[in-house]
Amino acid sequence: MNLVKSELFKIRSTSTWWILGLVTFVLWALTLLINWAGSSINSSPESTEGLTAEQAEQVRVANEAVNVASNLYTSGQFFGVLMVMLLAAIVVTNEFFHQTATTTFLVTPRRQSVVLAKLIASTLLGLTFWLITTVLNLIFVPFILDALNVGSQLGEPAIWRALGLNALAYALWAILGVGAGVLIRSQIAATITLSTVYVIGYFGATTIFFILGPRLGDWFSKLQVLVPPLASQLMVSGTELPGNPPRWVGAVVLIGYAVVAGGLGTWLMKRRDIA
Amino acid sequence: MTAGSEEIVVSHLTKHYKQLRAVDDLSFTVHSGRVTGFLGPNGAGKTTTLRMLLGLVTPSGGTATFGGVRYNDLDQPIRHVGAVLEASSAHKGRTGLNHLRMICTAAGLPWQAADEALAKVGLTPAAKRKFKGYSLGMKQRLGIAAALLGNPRVLILDEPANGLDPEGIRWMRDLLKALAAEGRTVLVSSHLLGEMQQLADDVVIIAAGRLVRQGPVGEVLGSMAGMTQVRVRTPQVEALTAALSARNATVTPLPDGALLVTGLDAAAVGHTAFTSSVELHELAGERADLEQVFLQLTAGKAGIR
Ligand SMILES: Nc1ncnc2c1ncn2[C@@H]1O[C@H](COP(=O)(O)OP(=O)(O)OP(=O)(O)O)[C@@H](O)[C@H]1O
Ligand SMILES: [Mg+2]
């Protein structure tokens, strides 16, 4: 499709993509090192103080080799999807920031086609980011696992499922980014808002659920999955973690957000005057 | 397409912003093979009208069509209509050539069209430079190149002379005249009335969102006979002033000692002098120019609202 080609060309012909790509690469390397440092196989938590029985059990299962491995193989997701979302948002906000929306819609008055092309192009971009980080992980993680005295775990279907769902997460965050870009048209506002909400939202939500979860009960803990960054992390856990909803719920939640963001974005873009 | 089918027909076009009627029941026709000047004071609604024509702004009422088809319903619109609008621009970090290539790709045109369009506007030397390094005139030229990409039969330009030097304005005038001579429809808004008088075949004048006058430039000027000015020089200033004032003409002394008479044509001024036995040293009819007509027609109509 010509429009998708044109959108990809728009991304390619400016420097934003490789700047964010470089940032992603650096953050990926850092995350991998941190994950490595934080990985311990089958060790029971040194102090179970302050943890409920269920939380202790979660830690134990998370420390199983396959889960440590899937965590390592999907290293870089946390910042990777953030960068993909920002790039996708910029794909939209650029049009207003640089006043190219007029040209774009003169060429293609069917605005839903333009939004669709942006969704597809951003998704492809997200998948490219996924592919590169995944290849890097497949190269480096076996060495780390070796250092931890376990095999590469690549025989485990759970790892490949985690990688596949990770790809889905990258694609869905790209769609979220496009929707967010339509909602917040100002380039600077969109970038700052999205990064802040993503990072603060993640740590804030984790803290809140960690403190309130045990008090309010299971049903409340399960609501964590509604927080988008937590949903995408859930998707890439190797096996099911006790006390967490199944992984597909994470996917459904993100798809839900992506559909709402994409749909709302298209609807708004169709109605607005371009001045 | 057959000749004449690229007429632009604007019919009862209306746009409200809150209580403001930016464009108010506006109807006019733009003919092919001619340059039509679209004139109006600041805030008259020119840009809003052009954006409604191009499907960028949704009208509150009325329609605008190209050969009977609305812009949004045109198949491959940039092959029919090329537009250069205010507040349209390019990505600062993208080269001029890539800006055009991006449009070509979206429209399914070969990339070669981008090189040709750049050559046509004389931007080839700057093709590989980023847009942020372009001067105002170069940006305008890039906009025109983008409009010409699809070799359209209709051209719409909003204040294209902005930022052009005299050389550039002359270039633009020649280009637009040549395009109209090829049978294309050219609609161009501008504030530069002197320039318009040289460029336009027809004018559409609006004020406060409404049509004031439409027609060939000569006709619009001619219809303003009351605007005719006559320059006279006489040793008997007081006698002539009294005689002309008796015939309801307005007489204004000029700094060089001559008199400027409005309200009568040259023959009537000459006759008045003759019957009053006033000696004349100079008598010259000065046809009202577009600027005077424009100011007269739009006087008293709200400008900035
Ligand atoms: N998006 C908008 N929201 C509210 N009012 C608007 C909007 N766009 C234009 N207007 C108003 O509509 C009127 C017409 O504006 P427009 O830009 O069409 O005028 P113009 O004839 O192009 O003026 P200029 O010669 O200064 O370019 C102005 O009063 C302007 O304030
Ligand atoms: Mg304007």
XYZ file of C-alpha atoms and ligand atoms in Angstrom:
612
model
C 0.000 0.000 0.000
C 1.367 3.364 -1.091
C 0.288 5.139 2.071
C 2.146 2.723 4.328
C 5.226 3.057 2.139
C 4.932 6.814 2.384
C 4.597 6.683 6.187
C 7.640 4.439 6.431
C 9.501 6.817 4.165
C 8.509 9.716 6.422
C 10.029 7.892 9.385
C 13.123 6.922 7.460
C 13.805 10.371 6.018
C 14.216 12.052 9.409
C 16.567 11.336 12.260
C 14.122 10.671 15.114
C 14.039 6.920 14.560
C 17.735 6.297 14.931
C 18.064 8.637 17.904
C 15.339 6.756 19.743
C 16.795 3.505 18.414
C 20.144 4.359 19.950
C 18.500 5.277 23.256
C 16.658 1.960 23.157
C 19.903 0.096 22.534
C 21.626 1.714 25.506
C 18.645 1.096 27.767
C 18.443 -2.490 26.549
C 22.071 -3.104 27.468
C 21.514 -1.577 30.903
C 18.377 -3.609 31.501
C 20.138 -6.790 30.520
C 22.937 -6.111 32.977
C 20.489 -5.267 35.740
C 18.424 -8.357 35.005
C 21.559 -10.405 35.121
C 22.572 -8.947 38.453
C 19.086 -9.561 39.832
C 18.839 -13.127 38.578
C 19.272 -16.029 40.905
C 18.162 -19.503 40.018
C 16.030 -21.494 42.432
C 17.276 -19.561 45.401
C 14.620 -19.013 47.972
C 14.295 -15.389 48.971
C 16.748 -14.512 51.675
C 14.237 -12.672 53.718
C 10.593 -13.509 53.538
C 9.903 -10.895 56.154
C 7.164 -8.517 55.138
C 6.004 -10.884 52.407
C 2.802 -12.808 52.638
C 2.907 -16.499 51.961
C 1.562 -15.849 48.493
C 4.148 -13.207 47.663
C 6.895 -15.565 48.856
C 5.508 -18.250 46.594
C 5.514 -15.776 43.688
C 9.158 -15.032 44.256
C 9.966 -18.742 44.374
C 8.235 -19.515 41.096
C 9.738 -16.430 39.461
C 13.139 -17.791 40.363
C 12.607 -21.042 38.487
C 15.115 -21.327 35.689
C 12.590 -21.047 32.888
C 11.105 -17.878 34.304
C 14.445 -16.265 34.906
C 15.339 -17.144 31.342
C 12.164 -15.715 29.845
C 12.724 -12.549 31.828
C 16.231 -12.316 30.415
C 15.210 -13.143 26.863
C 12.669 -10.333 26.909
C 15.098 -7.839 28.438
C 14.615 -4.327 27.215
C 10.858 -4.584 26.923
C 10.141 -2.007 29.589
C 11.982 0.808 27.804
C 11.691 -0.706 24.338
C 7.913 -0.445 24.225
C 8.145 3.048 25.732
C 10.392 4.147 22.853
C 8.125 2.453 20.319
C 5.134 4.234 21.810
C 6.945 7.583 21.679
C 7.998 7.030 18.059
C 4.446 6.073 17.119
C 3.078 9.157 18.861
C 5.636 11.314 17.065
C 4.535 9.811 13.739
C 1.239 11.619 14.392
C 2.339 14.737 16.276
C 4.996 15.485 13.644
C 2.204 16.253 11.226
C 0.972 19.048 13.445
C 4.342 20.156 14.822
C 5.809 20.584 11.355
C 2.483 21.552 9.776
C 2.591 18.762 7.257
C -0.949 17.616 8.070
C -2.251 19.929 5.347
C -0.074 18.286 2.699
C -0.818 14.798 3.968
C -4.578 15.266 3.861
C -4.488 17.072 0.528
C -2.840 13.996 -0.940
C -5.200 11.637 0.882
C -8.511 13.216 1.891
C -9.695 9.867 3.284
C -8.312 10.483 6.717
C -9.108 7.032 8.079
C -6.718 5.633 5.460
C -3.981 7.940 6.706
C -4.514 6.878 10.322
C -4.608 3.232 9.269
C -1.352 3.645 7.342
C 0.213 5.241 10.404
C -1.000 2.364 12.576
C 0.476 -0.198 10.205
C 3.762 1.656 9.729
C 4.159 2.148 13.502
C 3.386 -1.509 14.132
C 6.049 -2.525 11.624
C 8.433 -0.171 13.338
C 7.560 -1.680 16.725
C 8.174 -5.159 15.351
C 11.539 -4.051 13.992
C 12.534 -2.835 17.454
C 11.326 -6.162 18.857
C 13.259 -8.132 16.268
C 16.517 -6.333 16.926
C 16.303 -6.597 20.734
C 15.233 -10.220 20.474
C 18.145 -11.144 18.233
C 20.491 -9.368 20.621
C 18.943 -11.214 23.556
C 19.232 -14.557 21.792
C 22.903 -13.857 21.248
C 23.807 -12.655 24.749
C 21.423 -14.340 27.173
C 22.776 -17.900 26.726
C 26.125 -16.642 28.034
C 24.432 -15.176 31.084
C 22.482 -18.357 31.728
C 25.687 -20.275 31.359
C 27.258 -18.059 33.968
C 24.293 -18.876 36.195
C 25.024 -22.555 35.575
C 21.856 -23.402 33.669
C 21.319 -24.305 30.033
C 20.063 -21.858 27.402
C 16.456 -22.968 28.071
C 15.741 -22.474 24.375
C 14.181 -25.934 24.293
C 11.391 -24.677 26.524
C 8.225 -23.728 24.616
C 7.496 -21.206 27.362
C 10.468 -19.113 26.216
C 9.264 -18.968 22.627
C 5.770 -18.149 23.762
C 7.177 -15.308 25.827
C 9.118 -14.019 22.831
C 6.016 -14.198 20.629
C 3.862 -12.407 23.161
C 6.631 -9.866 23.526
C 6.311 -9.141 19.802
C 2.594 -8.649 20.287
C 3.328 -6.248 23.143
C 5.622 -4.130 20.937
C 2.969 -4.004 18.213
C 0.207 -3.077 20.633
C 2.238 -0.306 22.245
C 2.863 1.146 18.806
C -0.892 1.312 18.257
C -1.373 2.890 21.670
C 1.228 5.468 20.698
C -0.597 6.456 17.500
C -3.856 6.851 19.407
C -2.127 8.913 22.081
C -0.532 11.098 19.414
C -3.934 11.995 18.006
C -5.283 12.786 21.472
C -2.310 14.934 22.481
C -1.370 16.795 19.342
C 1.431 18.842 20.843
C 4.694 17.009 20.224
C 6.344 18.096 23.444
C 3.267 17.535 25.585
C 2.739 14.078 24.083
C 6.340 13.001 24.643
C 6.493 14.257 28.211
C 3.039 13.029 29.193
C 3.517 9.571 27.754
C 6.955 9.000 29.303
C 5.864 10.314 32.681
C 2.616 8.400 32.788
C 4.370 5.245 31.639
C 7.211 5.310 34.143
C 5.411 6.862 37.117
C 2.326 4.794 36.351
C 4.386 1.633 36.406
C 6.215 2.248 39.658
C 3.221 3.921 41.294
C 0.924 1.056 40.416
C 3.448 -1.568 41.472
C 3.834 0.101 44.849
C 0.127 0.587 45.387
C -0.666 -2.994 44.501
C 2.183 -4.308 46.615
C 0.948 -2.444 49.681
C -2.800 -2.712 49.209
C -2.945 -6.110 47.522
C -2.594 -8.229 50.650
C -5.146 -6.104 52.533
C -7.882 -5.841 49.986
C -7.554 -9.397 48.777
C -7.036 -11.312 45.624
C -9.561 -9.542 43.433
C -7.724 -6.266 43.903
C -4.329 -7.742 43.050
C -5.765 -9.092 39.851
C -6.697 -5.550 38.797
C -2.997 -4.810 38.277
C -3.326 -6.214 34.825
C -5.416 -3.170 33.903
C -2.307 -0.991 34.201
C -0.869 -1.157 30.674
C 2.864 -1.556 31.495
C 1.999 -4.278 34.010
C -0.182 -5.972 31.425
C 2.683 -6.160 28.953
C 5.028 -7.509 31.625
C 2.503 -10.173 32.508
C 2.435 -11.248 28.863
C 6.106 -12.152 28.847
C 6.317 -14.086 32.079
C 7.477 -17.619 31.310
C 4.966 -19.721 33.185
C 1.929 -18.636 35.093
C 2.824 -16.901 38.304
C 0.700 -17.679 41.329
C -1.710 -14.926 42.262
C -1.508 -13.375 38.773
C -4.134 -13.600 36.056
C -3.247 -15.835 33.088
C -1.008 -14.240 30.442
C -3.667 -13.966 27.788
C -5.526 -11.533 30.015
C -2.561 -9.191 29.688
C -2.842 -9.461 25.913
C -6.588 -8.873 25.955
C -6.180 -5.795 28.136
C -3.555 -4.288 25.847
C -5.566 -5.129 22.728
C -8.516 -3.427 24.384
C -6.530 -0.269 25.020
C -5.073 -0.358 21.512
C -8.508 -0.716 19.894
C -9.914 2.154 21.957
C -6.894 4.392 21.252
C -6.814 3.564 17.542
C -10.573 3.921 17.120
C -10.827 7.166 19.068
C -7.821 8.515 17.187
C -9.367 7.765 13.808
C -12.709 9.224 14.784
C -11.164 12.446 16.075
C -8.894 12.816 13.068
C -11.878 12.495 10.727
C -13.854 15.187 12.485
C -11.220 17.806 13.098
C -10.591 20.812 10.905
C -7.045 20.994 9.646
C -5.916 24.588 9.945
C -11.273 15.894 -18.714
C -12.888 18.192 -21.189
C -12.138 21.889 -21.258
C -14.177 23.933 -18.829
C -14.904 21.009 -16.594
C -12.363 22.257 -14.074
C -14.439 25.253 -13.104
C -14.526 25.832 -9.384
C -18.057 26.426 -8.195
C -18.572 27.716 -4.678
C -22.187 27.621 -3.657
C -23.652 29.075 -0.449
C -20.500 28.152 1.429
C -20.744 28.954 5.140
C -18.512 28.412 8.147
C -19.323 29.345 11.730
C -16.789 29.444 14.527
C -18.900 29.837 17.666
C -20.888 33.012 16.917
C -18.449 34.235 14.277
C -19.510 33.746 10.679
C -16.068 33.433 9.162
C -17.633 32.675 5.772
C -21.231 33.635 5.219
C -23.313 32.219 2.349
C -20.539 32.750 -0.174
C -21.102 31.858 -3.829
C -18.814 32.467 -6.809
C -17.388 30.715 -9.843
C -13.778 30.474 -10.988
C -13.221 29.889 -14.700
C -10.517 27.833 -16.337
C -7.860 29.406 -18.532
C -7.795 32.510 -16.342
C -6.055 33.733 -13.244
C -8.598 34.686 -10.613
C -7.543 36.929 -7.754
C -9.219 36.249 -4.422
C -9.164 39.470 -2.419
C -10.357 40.585 0.966
C -9.107 42.404 4.056
C -7.436 40.477 6.893
C -9.899 38.113 8.490
C -12.309 38.282 5.548
C -12.398 34.502 5.338
C -10.125 33.807 2.363
C -8.042 31.114 4.000
C -11.107 29.509 5.541
C -12.813 29.429 2.128
C -9.795 27.871 0.424
C -9.459 25.245 3.160
C -13.132 24.352 2.783
C -12.634 24.045 -0.973
C -9.874 21.525 -0.294
C -11.763 19.425 2.233
C -9.499 20.406 5.125
C -12.163 22.358 6.973
C -15.700 21.030 7.113
C -18.229 23.669 5.999
C -21.185 24.499 8.236
C -23.202 24.672 5.031
C -22.955 24.906 1.261
C -20.672 23.149 -1.193
C -17.559 23.707 -3.263
C -16.817 21.585 -6.326
C -14.205 21.105 -9.038
C -15.906 20.234 -12.282
C -18.909 19.216 -10.198
C -16.966 16.952 -7.821
C -16.112 17.736 -4.215
C -12.375 17.615 -3.427
C -12.737 14.686 -1.058
C -14.530 12.704 -3.773
C -11.873 13.296 -6.419
C -9.968 10.228 -7.484
C -6.280 10.966 -6.775
C -6.976 14.616 -5.931
C -3.445 15.980 -6.376
C -3.591 15.005 -10.037
C -6.546 17.379 -10.406
C -5.896 20.138 -7.915
C -2.596 21.510 -6.630
C -2.588 23.776 -3.603
C -0.145 26.020 -1.789
C -1.581 27.062 1.544
C -0.507 29.286 4.400
C 0.586 27.305 7.424
C 1.529 24.335 5.385
C 5.077 23.362 5.689
C 7.595 20.520 5.659
C 9.410 18.591 8.353
C 12.383 20.737 9.421
C 14.747 17.780 9.384
C 13.754 16.440 5.980
C 15.339 17.490 2.705
C 13.252 19.284 0.102
C 13.643 16.411 -2.309
C 12.526 13.853 0.284
C 9.521 16.032 1.124
C 8.389 15.771 -2.481
C 9.263 12.076 -2.699
C 7.098 11.384 0.318
C 4.156 12.992 -1.479
C 4.932 11.047 -4.671
C 4.967 7.779 -2.761
C 1.632 8.463 -1.081
C 0.055 9.517 -4.369
C 1.540 6.694 -6.414
C 3.579 9.070 -8.604
C 7.094 8.163 -9.769
C 9.937 9.776 -7.807
C 11.106 11.362 -10.996
C 8.192 13.784 -10.706
C 9.881 15.182 -7.583
C 13.090 15.992 -9.454
C 11.144 17.580 -12.294
C 9.046 19.734 -9.982
C 12.156 20.929 -8.136
C 13.760 21.868 -11.434
C 10.617 23.740 -12.495
C 10.796 26.013 -9.439
C 14.572 26.366 -9.583
C 15.295 24.536 -6.340
C 17.488 21.765 -7.728
C 20.661 23.149 -6.085
C 18.957 22.921 -2.664
C 17.356 19.519 -3.254
C 19.491 17.703 -0.690
C 19.418 20.438 1.925
C 17.195 20.189 4.965
C 14.024 22.278 5.054
C 15.090 24.175 8.185
C 17.883 25.759 6.184
C 15.544 27.099 3.500
C 14.828 30.819 3.175
C 11.230 32.038 3.113
C 11.298 32.292 -0.672
C 12.728 28.788 -1.005
C 9.969 27.432 1.225
C 7.356 29.074 -1.001
C 8.999 27.566 -4.056
C 9.006 24.125 -2.450
C 5.284 24.551 -1.738
C 4.688 25.405 -5.384
C 6.766 22.415 -6.471
C 4.582 20.196 -4.284
C 1.456 21.668 -5.871
C 2.772 20.999 -9.375
C 3.770 17.364 -8.706
C 0.590 15.818 -10.052
C 0.458 18.144 -13.085
C -2.985 19.369 -11.941
C -5.567 21.245 -14.006
C -6.466 23.485 -11.074
C -4.122 25.515 -8.864
C -5.059 27.157 -5.595
C -2.607 29.453 -3.850
C -3.037 31.298 -0.553
C -0.798 34.369 -0.387
C 1.918 32.808 -2.525
C 3.829 36.069 -2.853
C 4.564 36.185 0.893
C 8.273 36.294 1.409
C 9.220 36.487 -2.255
C 11.602 39.182 -3.454
C 10.668 41.315 -6.507
C 12.456 38.863 -8.756
C 10.557 35.981 -7.153
C 7.235 37.799 -7.481
C 7.880 38.353 -11.153
C 8.800 34.679 -11.560
C 5.595 33.646 -9.823
C 3.505 35.995 -11.968
C 4.977 34.591 -15.160
C 4.520 31.027 -13.936
C 0.877 31.489 -12.974
C 0.074 33.322 -16.201
C 1.709 30.551 -18.200
C -0.260 27.904 -16.325
C -3.524 29.732 -16.987
C -2.562 30.155 -20.637
C -2.340 26.367 -20.839
C -6.025 26.300 -19.941
C -5.623 25.621 -16.241
C -7.739 27.177 -13.533
C -5.723 29.395 -11.188
C -7.187 30.843 -7.984
C -4.830 32.987 -5.946
C -5.444 35.010 -2.825
C -3.308 38.013 -2.096
C -3.015 41.293 -0.294
C -0.727 42.820 -2.875
C -3.272 44.672 -4.964
C -0.799 46.229 -7.341
C 0.543 42.769 -8.051
C -2.988 41.413 -8.490
C -3.851 44.084 -11.000
C -0.939 42.904 -13.131
C -1.634 39.223 -12.603
C -5.353 38.582 -12.418
C -7.868 38.329 -15.241
C -10.815 38.053 -12.856
C -11.261 39.063 -9.243
C -13.460 37.835 -6.423
C -13.595 40.352 -3.584
C -14.952 39.365 -0.196
C -15.277 41.188 3.105
C -16.520 39.923 6.438
C -17.150 36.509 4.918
C -19.472 37.793 2.197
C -19.071 38.368 -1.512
C -18.596 42.027 -2.406
C -17.849 41.901 -6.118
C -16.901 39.348 -8.733
C -15.931 39.752 -12.377
C -13.163 40.511 -14.857
C -10.698 43.072 -13.511
C -11.565 45.616 -16.234
C -15.274 45.381 -15.512
C -14.838 45.725 -11.767
C -12.660 48.796 -12.290
C -15.036 50.246 -14.877
C -18.061 49.772 -12.659
C -16.495 52.225 -10.284
C -16.963 55.287 -12.487
C -17.623 57.317 -9.361
C -14.082 56.546 -8.437
C -12.580 58.216 -11.481
C -10.080 60.830 -10.557
C -9.011 63.765 -12.619
C -5.898 65.802 -12.150
C -6.076 69.488 -13.187
C -3.778 72.470 -12.932
C -5.037 76.017 -13.198
C -3.924 79.528 -12.227
C -7.523 80.216 -11.037
C -7.735 77.659 -8.228
C -10.594 79.270 -6.330
C -12.840 79.805 -9.348
C -12.433 76.248 -10.562
C -12.935 74.768 -7.086
C -16.185 76.704 -6.715
C -17.456 75.673 -10.152
C -16.646 71.989 -9.612
C -18.077 71.937 -6.107
C -21.302 73.327 -7.548
C -21.472 70.130 -9.605
C -20.985 67.927 -6.509
C -17.404 67.000 -7.260
C -14.813 66.771 -4.505
C -11.707 68.856 -5.019
C -8.500 68.140 -3.134
C -5.440 70.377 -3.519
C -2.272 68.404 -4.145
C 1.117 69.397 -2.714
C 2.479 70.241 -6.181
C -0.252 72.862 -6.659
C -2.481 70.730 -8.888
C -6.049 69.707 -7.925
C -7.413 66.192 -7.641
C -11.085 65.969 -8.625
C -13.273 62.997 -7.810
C -16.878 62.496 -8.880
C -16.556 63.760 -12.474
C -14.715 62.398 -15.465
C -12.140 64.337 -17.454
C -14.631 65.536 -20.079
C -16.996 66.906 -17.438
C -14.153 68.694 -15.661
C -12.975 70.193 -18.959
C -16.505 71.313 -19.800
C -17.005 72.913 -16.386
C -13.772 74.849 -16.783
C -14.787 75.961 -20.259
C -18.265 77.206 -19.242
C -16.777 78.983 -16.217
C -14.077 80.537 -18.374
C -11.300 79.076 -16.272
C -7.937 78.588 -17.857
C -6.502 75.017 -17.625
C -2.814 74.116 -17.829
C -3.151 70.421 -17.320
C -6.041 67.936 -17.464
C -5.511 64.229 -16.972
C -8.033 61.488 -16.207
C -6.660 58.915 -13.842
C -8.412 55.617 -13.904
C -9.031 54.197 -10.456
C -6.699 51.340 -9.741
C -7.564 48.089 -8.036
C -6.301 49.321 -4.724
C -8.656 52.307 -4.670
C -11.591 50.199 -5.811
C -10.793 47.573 -3.209
C -10.564 50.080 -0.384
C -13.789 51.741 -1.517
C -15.667 48.423 -1.811
C -14.539 47.063 1.510
C -14.689 50.335 3.431
C -16.897 50.155 6.489
C -17.046 46.372 6.372
C -15.598 44.841 9.480
C -12.068 43.767 8.869
C -10.597 41.857 11.759
C -13.395 40.261 13.706
N -10.074 27.664 13.698
C -10.672 28.848 13.912
N -11.348 29.062 15.057
C -11.964 30.236 15.281
N -11.972 31.264 14.422
C -11.327 31.119 13.261
C -10.638 29.904 12.943
N -10.079 30.048 11.717
C -10.393 31.281 11.301
N -11.144 31.939 12.218
C -11.695 33.293 12.074
O -12.336 33.370 10.837
C -12.128 34.633 10.246
C -11.592 34.440 8.846
O -10.270 33.973 8.930
P -9.381 33.670 7.637
O -8.088 33.128 8.109
O -10.180 32.847 6.697
O -9.172 35.119 7.029
P -8.265 35.573 5.801
O -9.168 36.261 4.859
O -7.476 34.447 5.281
O -7.322 36.620 6.515
P -5.802 37.009 6.179
O -5.850 37.938 5.043
O -5.353 37.700 7.441
O -5.043 35.747 5.915
C -11.198 35.394 11.160
O -11.971 36.298 11.914
C -10.603 34.337 12.042
O -10.360 34.857 13.310
Mg -5.425 34.026 5.126
